[in-house]
Amino acid sequence: DVAVADPARRGLGRAAAEVLAATAAPVIVLVSCDLAALGRDSADLVALGYDLRGRKTQMIDPDMGAWTYAYAR
């Protein structure tokens, strides 16, 4: 099973991270367009029992920012 979260720029927040962790999904795909939010969300998920140090952990940065409205302004 896989849980996918694609939160707004501000990130998941602790409450949503708790809901996500409560699913007990063995794999979480977390989409983030803000590195600070990704850091906060990752810290919350680690505090809730997820391990990001395993060899299955992948962080991919496709750098699509130039294609978003936030960068076009």
Coordinates of C-alpha atoms in Angstrom, one line a residue:
D1 CA 0.0 0.0 0.0
V2 CA 1.1 3.6 -0.7
A3 CA -0.2 6.8 0.8
V4 CA 0.3 9.9 -1.4
A5 CA 0.2 13.5 0.0
D6 CA 0.5 16.6 -2.1
P7 CA -0.1 19.5 0.3
A8 CA -0.2 23.2 -0.3
R9 CA 3.1 25.1 -0.2
R10 CA 2.9 25.4 3.6
G11 CA 3.2 21.6 3.9
L12 CA 1.2 19.0 5.7
G13 CA 1.4 20.3 9.2
R14 CA 1.4 18.1 12.3
A15 CA -2.3 17.2 12.3
A16 CA -2.2 15.9 8.7
A17 CA 1.1 14.1 9.3
E18 CA -0.6 12.3 12.2
V19 CA -3.5 11.3 9.9
L20 CA -1.1 10.1 7.3
A21 CA 0.9 8.1 9.8
A22 CA -2.3 6.6 11.2
T23 CA -2.8 4.9 7.9
A24 CA 0.3 2.8 8.7
A25 CA 1.1 2.8 5.0
P26 CA 4.5 1.2 4.5
V27 CA 5.3 3.7 1.7
I28 CA 4.5 7.4 1.7
V29 CA 5.0 9.6 -1.3
L30 CA 5.2 13.2 -0.2
V31 CA 5.2 15.9 -2.9
S32 CA 6.6 19.2 -1.8
C33 CA 7.4 22.4 -3.6
D34 CA 9.0 24.1 -0.5
L35 CA 12.2 22.6 1.0
A36 CA 11.4 24.1 4.5
A37 CA 8.0 22.5 4.5
L38 CA 9.5 19.2 3.3
G39 CA 11.9 19.4 6.3
R40 CA 9.1 20.1 8.8
D41 CA 6.9 17.4 7.3
S42 CA 9.8 14.9 7.3
A43 CA 10.6 15.6 10.9
D44 CA 7.0 15.1 11.9
L45 CA 6.8 11.8 10.1
V46 CA 10.1 10.6 11.7
A47 CA 8.7 11.6 15.1
L48 CA 5.6 9.5 14.3
G49 CA 7.7 6.4 13.6
Y50 CA 8.7 6.6 9.9
D51 CA 12.4 6.0 9.1
L52 CA 13.9 8.1 6.4
R53 CA 17.4 6.6 6.6
G54 CA 16.6 3.4 4.8
R55 CA 17.8 2.6 1.4
K56 CA 14.3 2.8 0.1
T57 CA 14.2 6.5 0.9
Q58 CA 14.4 8.7 -2.2
M59 CA 14.2 12.4 -2.6
I60 CA 13.8 13.6 -6.1
D61 CA 14.1 17.3 -7.1
P62 CA 12.8 17.7 -10.6
D63 CA 13.1 21.5 -10.3
M64 CA 9.7 22.3 -12.0
G65 CA 9.4 25.7 -10.2
A66 CA 9.8 27.6 -13.4
W67 CA 6.6 26.0 -14.7
T68 CA 4.5 27.1 -11.7
Y69 CA 2.4 30.2 -11.2
A70 CA 4.4 31.3 -8.2
Y71 CA 7.5 31.7 -10.3
A72 CA 5.7 33.3 -13.2
R73 CA 4.6 36.4 -11.2

